[in-house]
Coordinates of C-alpha atoms and ligand atoms in Angstrom, one line a residue:
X12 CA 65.4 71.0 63.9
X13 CA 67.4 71.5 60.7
X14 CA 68.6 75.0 61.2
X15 CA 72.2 75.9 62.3
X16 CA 72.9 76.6 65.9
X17 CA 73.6 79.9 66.5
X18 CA 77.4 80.2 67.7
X19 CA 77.3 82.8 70.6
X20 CA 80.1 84.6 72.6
X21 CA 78.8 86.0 76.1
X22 CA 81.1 89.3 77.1
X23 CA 80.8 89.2 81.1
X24 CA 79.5 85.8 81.1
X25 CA 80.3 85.7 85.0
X26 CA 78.4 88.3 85.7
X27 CA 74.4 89.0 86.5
X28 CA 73.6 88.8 83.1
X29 CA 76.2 86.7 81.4
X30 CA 75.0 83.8 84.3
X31 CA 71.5 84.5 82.9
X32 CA 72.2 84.3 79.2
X33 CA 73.9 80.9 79.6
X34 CA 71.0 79.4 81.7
X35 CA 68.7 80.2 79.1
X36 CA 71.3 79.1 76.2
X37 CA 71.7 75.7 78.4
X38 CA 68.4 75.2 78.1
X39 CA 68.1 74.9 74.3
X40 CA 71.1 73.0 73.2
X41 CA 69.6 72.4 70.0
X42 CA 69.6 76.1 69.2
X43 CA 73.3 77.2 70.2
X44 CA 76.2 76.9 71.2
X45 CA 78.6 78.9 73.1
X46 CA 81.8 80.0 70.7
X47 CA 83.6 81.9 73.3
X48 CA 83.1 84.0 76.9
X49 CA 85.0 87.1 78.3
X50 CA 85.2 88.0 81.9
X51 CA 87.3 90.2 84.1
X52 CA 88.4 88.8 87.5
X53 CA 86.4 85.6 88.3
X54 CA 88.8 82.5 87.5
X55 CA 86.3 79.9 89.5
X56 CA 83.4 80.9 87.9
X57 CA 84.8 80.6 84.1
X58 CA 86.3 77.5 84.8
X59 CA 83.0 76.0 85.2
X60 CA 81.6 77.7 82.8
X61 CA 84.1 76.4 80.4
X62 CA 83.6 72.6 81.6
X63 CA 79.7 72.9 80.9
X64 CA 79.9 74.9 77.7
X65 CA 83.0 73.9 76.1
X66 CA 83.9 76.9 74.5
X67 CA 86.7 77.8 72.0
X68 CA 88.0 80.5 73.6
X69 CA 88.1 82.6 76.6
X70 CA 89.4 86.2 77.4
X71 CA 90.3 87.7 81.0
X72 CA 91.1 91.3 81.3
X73 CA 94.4 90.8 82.6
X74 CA 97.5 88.6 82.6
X75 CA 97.9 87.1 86.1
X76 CA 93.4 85.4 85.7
X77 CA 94.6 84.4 82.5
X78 CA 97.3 82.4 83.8
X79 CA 95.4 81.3 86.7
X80 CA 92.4 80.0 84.6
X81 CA 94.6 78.6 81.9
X82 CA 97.2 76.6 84.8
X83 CA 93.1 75.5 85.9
X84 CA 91.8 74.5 82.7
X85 CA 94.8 72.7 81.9
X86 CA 94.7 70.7 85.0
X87 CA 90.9 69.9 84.3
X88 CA 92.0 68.3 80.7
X89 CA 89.7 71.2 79.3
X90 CA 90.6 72.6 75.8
X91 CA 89.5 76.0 75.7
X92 CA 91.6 78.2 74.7
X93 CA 92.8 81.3 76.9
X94 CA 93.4 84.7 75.8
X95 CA 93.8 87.9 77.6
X96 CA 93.2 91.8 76.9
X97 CA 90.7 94.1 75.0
X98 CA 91.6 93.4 71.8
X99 CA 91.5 90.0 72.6
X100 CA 87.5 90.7 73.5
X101 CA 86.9 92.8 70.5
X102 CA 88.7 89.6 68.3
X103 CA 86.1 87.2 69.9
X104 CA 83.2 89.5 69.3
X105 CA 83.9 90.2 66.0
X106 CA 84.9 86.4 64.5
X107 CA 83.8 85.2 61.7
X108 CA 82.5 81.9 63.2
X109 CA 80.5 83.9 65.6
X110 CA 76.8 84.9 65.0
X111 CA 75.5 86.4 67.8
X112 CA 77.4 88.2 70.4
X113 CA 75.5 89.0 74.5
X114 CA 77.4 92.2 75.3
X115 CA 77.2 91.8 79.3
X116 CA 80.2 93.7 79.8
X117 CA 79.6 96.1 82.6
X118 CA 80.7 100.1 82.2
X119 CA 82.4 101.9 79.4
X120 CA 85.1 99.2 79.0
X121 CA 82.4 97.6 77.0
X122 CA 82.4 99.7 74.2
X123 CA 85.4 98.7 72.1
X124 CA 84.0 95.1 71.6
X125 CA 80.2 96.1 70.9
X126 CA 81.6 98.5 67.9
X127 CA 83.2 95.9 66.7
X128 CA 80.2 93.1 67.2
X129 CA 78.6 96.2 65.3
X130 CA 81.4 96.7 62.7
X131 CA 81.4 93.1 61.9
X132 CA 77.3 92.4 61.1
X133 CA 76.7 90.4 63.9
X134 CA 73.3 90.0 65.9
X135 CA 74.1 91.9 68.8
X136 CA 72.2 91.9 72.4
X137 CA 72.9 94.8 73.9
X138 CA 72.7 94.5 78.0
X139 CA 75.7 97.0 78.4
X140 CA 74.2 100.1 78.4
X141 CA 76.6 102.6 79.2
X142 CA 78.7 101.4 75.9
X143 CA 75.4 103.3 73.8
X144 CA 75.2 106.0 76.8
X145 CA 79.1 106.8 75.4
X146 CA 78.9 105.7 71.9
X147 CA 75.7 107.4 70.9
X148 CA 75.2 108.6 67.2
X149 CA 78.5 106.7 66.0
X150 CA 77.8 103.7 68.0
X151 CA 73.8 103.4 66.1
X152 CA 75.9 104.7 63.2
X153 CA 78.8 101.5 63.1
X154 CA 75.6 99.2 63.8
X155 CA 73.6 100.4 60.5
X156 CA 77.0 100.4 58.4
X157 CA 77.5 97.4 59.4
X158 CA 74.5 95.6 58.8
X159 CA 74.5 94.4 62.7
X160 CA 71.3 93.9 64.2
X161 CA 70.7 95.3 67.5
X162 CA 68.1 93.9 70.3
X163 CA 68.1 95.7 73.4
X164 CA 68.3 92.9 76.2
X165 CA 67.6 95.7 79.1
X166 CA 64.4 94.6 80.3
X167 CA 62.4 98.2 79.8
X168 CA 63.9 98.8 76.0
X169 CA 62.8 94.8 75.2
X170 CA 60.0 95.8 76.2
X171 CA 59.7 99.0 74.1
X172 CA 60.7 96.7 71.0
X173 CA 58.1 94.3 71.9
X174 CA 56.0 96.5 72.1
X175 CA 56.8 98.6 68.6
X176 CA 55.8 97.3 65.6
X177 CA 58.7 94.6 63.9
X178 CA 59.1 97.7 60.9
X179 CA 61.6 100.3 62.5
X180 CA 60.6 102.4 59.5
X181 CA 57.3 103.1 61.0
X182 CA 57.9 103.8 64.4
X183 CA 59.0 108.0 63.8
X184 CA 55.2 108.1 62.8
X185 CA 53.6 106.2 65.0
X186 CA 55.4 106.8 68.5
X187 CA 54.0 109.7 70.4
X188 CA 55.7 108.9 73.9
X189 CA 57.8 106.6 75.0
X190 CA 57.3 105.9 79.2
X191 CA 59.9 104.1 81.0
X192 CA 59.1 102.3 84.2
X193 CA 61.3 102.3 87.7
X194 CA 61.1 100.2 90.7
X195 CA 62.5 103.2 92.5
X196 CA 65.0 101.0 94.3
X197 CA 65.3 100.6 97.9
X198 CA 64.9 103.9 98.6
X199 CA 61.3 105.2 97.1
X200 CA 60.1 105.9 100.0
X201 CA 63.2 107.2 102.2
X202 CA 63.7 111.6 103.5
X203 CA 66.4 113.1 101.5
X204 CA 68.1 114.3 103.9
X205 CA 68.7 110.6 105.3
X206 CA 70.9 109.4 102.2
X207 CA 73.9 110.7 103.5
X208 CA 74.1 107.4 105.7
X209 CA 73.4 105.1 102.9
X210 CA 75.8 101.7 102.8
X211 CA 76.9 99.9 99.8
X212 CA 75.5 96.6 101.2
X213 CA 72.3 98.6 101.3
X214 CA 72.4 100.0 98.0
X215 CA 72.8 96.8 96.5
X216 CA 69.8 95.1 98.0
X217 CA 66.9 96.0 95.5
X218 CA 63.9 95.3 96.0
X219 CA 62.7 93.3 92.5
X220 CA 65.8 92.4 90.6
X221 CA 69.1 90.7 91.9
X222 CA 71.8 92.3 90.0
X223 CA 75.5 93.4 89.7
X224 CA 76.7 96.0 92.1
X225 CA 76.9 98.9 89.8
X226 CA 73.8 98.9 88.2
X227 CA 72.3 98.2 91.9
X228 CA 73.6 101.7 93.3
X229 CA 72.5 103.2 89.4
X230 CA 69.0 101.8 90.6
X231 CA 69.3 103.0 93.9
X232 CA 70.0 106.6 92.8
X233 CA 68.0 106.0 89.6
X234 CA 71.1 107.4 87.5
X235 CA 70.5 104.0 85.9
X236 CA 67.1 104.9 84.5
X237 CA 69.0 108.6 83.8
X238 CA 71.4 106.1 81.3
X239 CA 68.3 104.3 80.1
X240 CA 66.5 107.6 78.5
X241 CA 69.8 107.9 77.1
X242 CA 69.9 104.5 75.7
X243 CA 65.8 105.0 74.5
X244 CA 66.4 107.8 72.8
X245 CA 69.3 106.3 70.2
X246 CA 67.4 102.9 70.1
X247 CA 64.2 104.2 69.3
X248 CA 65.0 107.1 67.9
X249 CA 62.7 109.7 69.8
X250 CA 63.4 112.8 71.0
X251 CA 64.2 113.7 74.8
X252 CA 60.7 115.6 75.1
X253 CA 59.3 111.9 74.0
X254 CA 60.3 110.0 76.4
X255 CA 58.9 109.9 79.9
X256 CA 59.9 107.6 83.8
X257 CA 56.6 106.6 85.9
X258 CA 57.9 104.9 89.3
X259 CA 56.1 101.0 89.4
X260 CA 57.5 99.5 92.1
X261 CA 55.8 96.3 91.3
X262 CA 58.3 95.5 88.5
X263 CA 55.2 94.2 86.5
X264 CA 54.9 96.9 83.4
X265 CA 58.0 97.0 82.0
X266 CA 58.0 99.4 80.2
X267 CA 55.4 101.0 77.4
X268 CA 54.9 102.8 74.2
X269 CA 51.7 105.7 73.6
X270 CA 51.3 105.7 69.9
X271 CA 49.9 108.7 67.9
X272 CA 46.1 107.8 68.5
X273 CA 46.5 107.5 72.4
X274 CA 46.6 103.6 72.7
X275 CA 49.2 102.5 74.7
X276 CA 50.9 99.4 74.4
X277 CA 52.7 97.8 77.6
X278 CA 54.9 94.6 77.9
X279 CA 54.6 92.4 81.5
X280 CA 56.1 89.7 83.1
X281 CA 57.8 88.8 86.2
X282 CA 61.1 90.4 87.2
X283 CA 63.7 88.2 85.6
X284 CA 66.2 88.8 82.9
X285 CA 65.7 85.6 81.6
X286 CA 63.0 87.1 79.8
X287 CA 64.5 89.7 78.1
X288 CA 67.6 88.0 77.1
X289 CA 65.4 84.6 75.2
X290 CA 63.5 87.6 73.4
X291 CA 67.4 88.8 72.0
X292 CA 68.3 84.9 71.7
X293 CA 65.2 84.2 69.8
X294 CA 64.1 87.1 68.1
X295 CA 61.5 87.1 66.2
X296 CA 60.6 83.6 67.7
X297 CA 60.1 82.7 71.1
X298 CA 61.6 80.3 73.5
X299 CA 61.3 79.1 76.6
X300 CA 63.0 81.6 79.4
X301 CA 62.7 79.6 82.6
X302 CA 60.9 82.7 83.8
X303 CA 58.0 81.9 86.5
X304 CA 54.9 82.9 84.9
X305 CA 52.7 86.2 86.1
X306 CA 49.7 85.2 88.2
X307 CA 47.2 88.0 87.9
X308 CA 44.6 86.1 90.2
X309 CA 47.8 86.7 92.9
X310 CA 48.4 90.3 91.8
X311 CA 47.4 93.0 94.4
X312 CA 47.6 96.4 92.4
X313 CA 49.6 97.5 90.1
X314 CA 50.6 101.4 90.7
X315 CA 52.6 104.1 88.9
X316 CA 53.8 107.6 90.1
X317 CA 56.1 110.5 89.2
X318 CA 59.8 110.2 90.4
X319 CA 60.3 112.4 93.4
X320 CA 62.7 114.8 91.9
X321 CA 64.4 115.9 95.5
X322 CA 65.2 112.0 96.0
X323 CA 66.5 111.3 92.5
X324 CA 68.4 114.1 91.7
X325 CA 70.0 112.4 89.2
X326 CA 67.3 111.4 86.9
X327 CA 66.9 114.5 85.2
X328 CA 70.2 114.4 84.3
X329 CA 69.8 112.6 80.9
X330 CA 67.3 115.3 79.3
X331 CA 70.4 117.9 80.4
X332 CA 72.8 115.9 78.5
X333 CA 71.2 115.2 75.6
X334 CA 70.0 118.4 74.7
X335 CA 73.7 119.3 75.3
X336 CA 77.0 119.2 73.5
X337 CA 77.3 116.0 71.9
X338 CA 79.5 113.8 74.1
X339 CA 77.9 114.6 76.7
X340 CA 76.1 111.5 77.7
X341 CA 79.7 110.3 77.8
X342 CA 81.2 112.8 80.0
X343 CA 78.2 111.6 82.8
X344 CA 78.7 108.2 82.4
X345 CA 82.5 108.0 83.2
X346 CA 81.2 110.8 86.2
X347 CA 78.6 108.3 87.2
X348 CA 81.2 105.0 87.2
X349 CA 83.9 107.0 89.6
X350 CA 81.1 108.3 91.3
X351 CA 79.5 104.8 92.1
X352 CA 83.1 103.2 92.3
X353 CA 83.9 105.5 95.1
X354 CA 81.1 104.9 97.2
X355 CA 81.1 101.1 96.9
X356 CA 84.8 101.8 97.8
X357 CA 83.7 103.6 100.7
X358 CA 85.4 106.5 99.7
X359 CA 81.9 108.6 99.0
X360 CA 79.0 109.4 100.7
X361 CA 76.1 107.7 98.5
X362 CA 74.2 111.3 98.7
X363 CA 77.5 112.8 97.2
X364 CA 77.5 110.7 93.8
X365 CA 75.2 113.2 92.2
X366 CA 77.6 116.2 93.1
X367 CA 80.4 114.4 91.7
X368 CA 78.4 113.8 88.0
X369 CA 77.1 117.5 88.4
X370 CA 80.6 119.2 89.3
X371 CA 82.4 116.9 86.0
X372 CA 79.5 117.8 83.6
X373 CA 79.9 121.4 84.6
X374 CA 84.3 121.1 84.1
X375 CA 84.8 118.9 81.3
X376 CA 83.5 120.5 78.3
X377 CA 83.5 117.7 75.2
X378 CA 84.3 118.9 71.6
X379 CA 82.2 116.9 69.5
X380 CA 83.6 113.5 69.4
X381 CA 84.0 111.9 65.8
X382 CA 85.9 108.8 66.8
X383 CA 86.4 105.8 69.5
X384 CA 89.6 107.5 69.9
X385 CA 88.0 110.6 70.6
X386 CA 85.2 109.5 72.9
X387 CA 88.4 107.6 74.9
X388 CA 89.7 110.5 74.9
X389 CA 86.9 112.3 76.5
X390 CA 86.3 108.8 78.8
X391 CA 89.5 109.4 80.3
X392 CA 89.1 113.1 81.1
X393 CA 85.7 113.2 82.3
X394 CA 87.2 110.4 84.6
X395 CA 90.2 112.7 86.0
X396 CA 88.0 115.5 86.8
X397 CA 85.3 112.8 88.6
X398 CA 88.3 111.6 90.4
X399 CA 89.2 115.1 91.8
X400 CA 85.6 115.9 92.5
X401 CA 84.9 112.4 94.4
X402 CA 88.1 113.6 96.3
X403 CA 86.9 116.7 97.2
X404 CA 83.6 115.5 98.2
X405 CA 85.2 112.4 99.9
X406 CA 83.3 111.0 102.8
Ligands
NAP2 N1 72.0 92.7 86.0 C1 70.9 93.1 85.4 O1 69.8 92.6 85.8 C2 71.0 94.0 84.3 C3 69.7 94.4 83.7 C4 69.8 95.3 82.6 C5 71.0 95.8 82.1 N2 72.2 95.4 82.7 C6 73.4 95.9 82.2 O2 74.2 94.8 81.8 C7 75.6 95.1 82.1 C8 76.2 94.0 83.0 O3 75.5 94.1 84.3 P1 75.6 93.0 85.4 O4 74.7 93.3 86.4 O5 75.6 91.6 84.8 O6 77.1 93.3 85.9 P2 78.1 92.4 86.8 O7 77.3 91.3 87.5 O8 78.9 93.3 87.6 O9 79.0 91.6 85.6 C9 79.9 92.4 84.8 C10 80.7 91.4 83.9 O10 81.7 92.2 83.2 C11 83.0 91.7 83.5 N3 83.8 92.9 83.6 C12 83.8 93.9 84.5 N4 84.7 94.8 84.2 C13 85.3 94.4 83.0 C14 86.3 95.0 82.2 N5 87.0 96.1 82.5 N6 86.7 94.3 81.1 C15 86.1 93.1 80.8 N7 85.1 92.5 81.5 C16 84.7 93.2 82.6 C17 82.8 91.0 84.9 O11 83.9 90.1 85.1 P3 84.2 89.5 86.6 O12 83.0 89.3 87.3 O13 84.9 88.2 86.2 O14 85.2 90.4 87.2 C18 81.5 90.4 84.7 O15 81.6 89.2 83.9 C19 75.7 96.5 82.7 O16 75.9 97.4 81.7 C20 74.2 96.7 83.2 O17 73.9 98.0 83.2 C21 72.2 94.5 83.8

């Protein structure tokens, strides 16, 4: 192939997905090559990422895994270089020498580098939701100033895009509803009033998908698809009323689009992010995943159902925010990440998260938020009053 290889940097490449974007990237080594990777607390893990992918640089959150994994890498006779910090992460998302940039960074914290992916043109696949759920108007705003393109890598908004026509201009006419799909988690079928003894280690086991612990417990109360009509609604550009959550615990349809003239277009495949994340890699080609192939001989039923509104409390949450003051969306996401941080802490009870996000959206009241520093700003408040309300509440 004659083409240039795409240079990539993975933010959070030890996670769930960053693991998953460099198996499929490891699988095409014609096509790219890894620039440089970002991580938080996993020294092991990097090392080895950095004696298979040989990258230019690295960035840890912190000092004392930067020193670690440098001392490592050193001893290895590996090369890469090590830097530490956020600006550090924003610097390797934003590099000239960099052309597409997997933003895989979990939580808020991911924010600062995906504006500046944005800021700086880059192709950008967007895994880290809650960095839109914050950023909102200015975050789609940097993106089209910059002349960044954005592909959604979570697994129901690729497959809205596939979905959607490749000409964004025509989607405000032809999208009548957009319907999100759930797997409902590992609690779909439980009592309410039995949540209250809910474990982390349970939380975390879902059912479909094997994936970090934060997004596990967002499954499990389904605050995560709450952040995903979020994320829909600024992607896709729809209104709240637009956009609509069926529970498919099959993990088949992953999401669909009903155009104007009542067709409705679906995208399928097995449960694996692999999937998603070539579509980002590739886009508007394809390439192979690794994904195991569907088997519809093998396929049972396929089912879909409305969310059980007493069990998900949280889900209904989104449409409240956005039809809100803007900001918002960001005051429940930094509720939602002390909420969930809490409970895997042990700290909260796993029925108690959605009175911690209700009792900071009803103190913190945002003032319109024109800036990063502002939505910080805002970040950090709505995470003091979660923090007093998790206390309150504590288990
Ligand atoms: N997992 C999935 O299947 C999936 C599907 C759709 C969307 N997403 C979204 O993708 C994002 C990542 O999810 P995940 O499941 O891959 O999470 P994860 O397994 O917990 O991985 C998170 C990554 O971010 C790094 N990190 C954590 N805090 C950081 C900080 N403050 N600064 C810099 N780096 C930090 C971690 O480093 P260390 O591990 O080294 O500490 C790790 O590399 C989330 O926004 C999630 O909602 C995930």
């Amino acid at each position: 192939m004659n083409t240039p290889k795409q240079r990539v940097t993975v933010l959070g490449s030890t996670g769930s997905v960053g693991v998953s974007t460099l198996d499929v990237i490891a699988r095409h080594p014609e096509r790219f090559e890894v620039f440089a990777l970002s991580a938080a607390t996993r020294v092991d893990e990097m090392l080895a990422q950095c004696a298979q992918f040989s990258p230019q640089f690295v960035v840890m959150a912190s000092a004392p895994h930067a020193e670690q994994l440098a001392e490592k890498l050193k001893r290895n006779g590996l090369k890469t270089r090590v830097l530490m910090g956020a600006d550090a992460v924003e610097n390797i998302a934003s590099h000239e020498d960099v052309d597409a940039v997997m933003a895989a960074i979990v939580g808020a914290a991911g924010l600062g580098p995906c504006l500046a992916a944005a800021r700086a043109g880059k192709r950008l696949l967007l895994a880290n939701k809650e960095a839109l759920v914050v950023g909102g108007e200015l975050f789609m705003r940097t993106v089209r100033e910059g002349g960044a393109t954005l592909l959604p890598i979570d697994s129901e908004h690729s497959a809205i895009f596939q979905s959607l026509p490749e000409d964004p201009s025509t989607w405000a006419r032809r999208i009548d509803k957009i319907i999100l799909t759930a797997s409902g988690g590992p609690f779909r079928t439980r009592a309410p009033d039995t949540l209250g003894a809910v474990t982390p280690e349970q939380a975390c086991a879902h059912p479909n998908w094997v994936m970090g612990r934060k997004i596990s417990v967002d499954s499990a109360t389904m605050m995560n698809k709450a952040l995903e009509v979020i994320e829909a609604r600024h992607l896709f550009g729809v209104s709240p009323e637009q956009i609509e959550v069926v529970i498919h615990p099959q993990s088949v349809v992953h999401s669909m689009v009903q155009f104007t003239d009542a067709s409705v277009i679906a995208q399928l495949g097995t449960p694996d992010m692999r999937v998603p994340i070539a579509v980002g890699l590739a886009w508007p080609e394809r390439i192979e995943s690794g994904a195991a192939r569907l088997d519809f001989r093998q396929m049972a039923s396929l089912t879909f159902d409305a969310p059980d509104a007493a069990l998900f409390p949280g889900l209904g949450l989104a449409w409240h925010a956005l039809r809100a003051a803007p900001g918002t969306t960001a005051v429940l996401n930094a509720a939602n990440e002390v909420a969930v941080e809490a409970f895997l802490d042990r700290r909260l009870r796993f029925d108690r998260i959605h009175a911690v996000n209700m009792e900071t959206l009803e103190t913190v009241t945002p003032s319109k938020p024109a800036s990063l520093a502002d939505l910080l700003a805002l970040d950090a408040s709505a995470r003091a009053a979660a923090n007093a309300a998790a206390l309150r509440f504590a288990a």
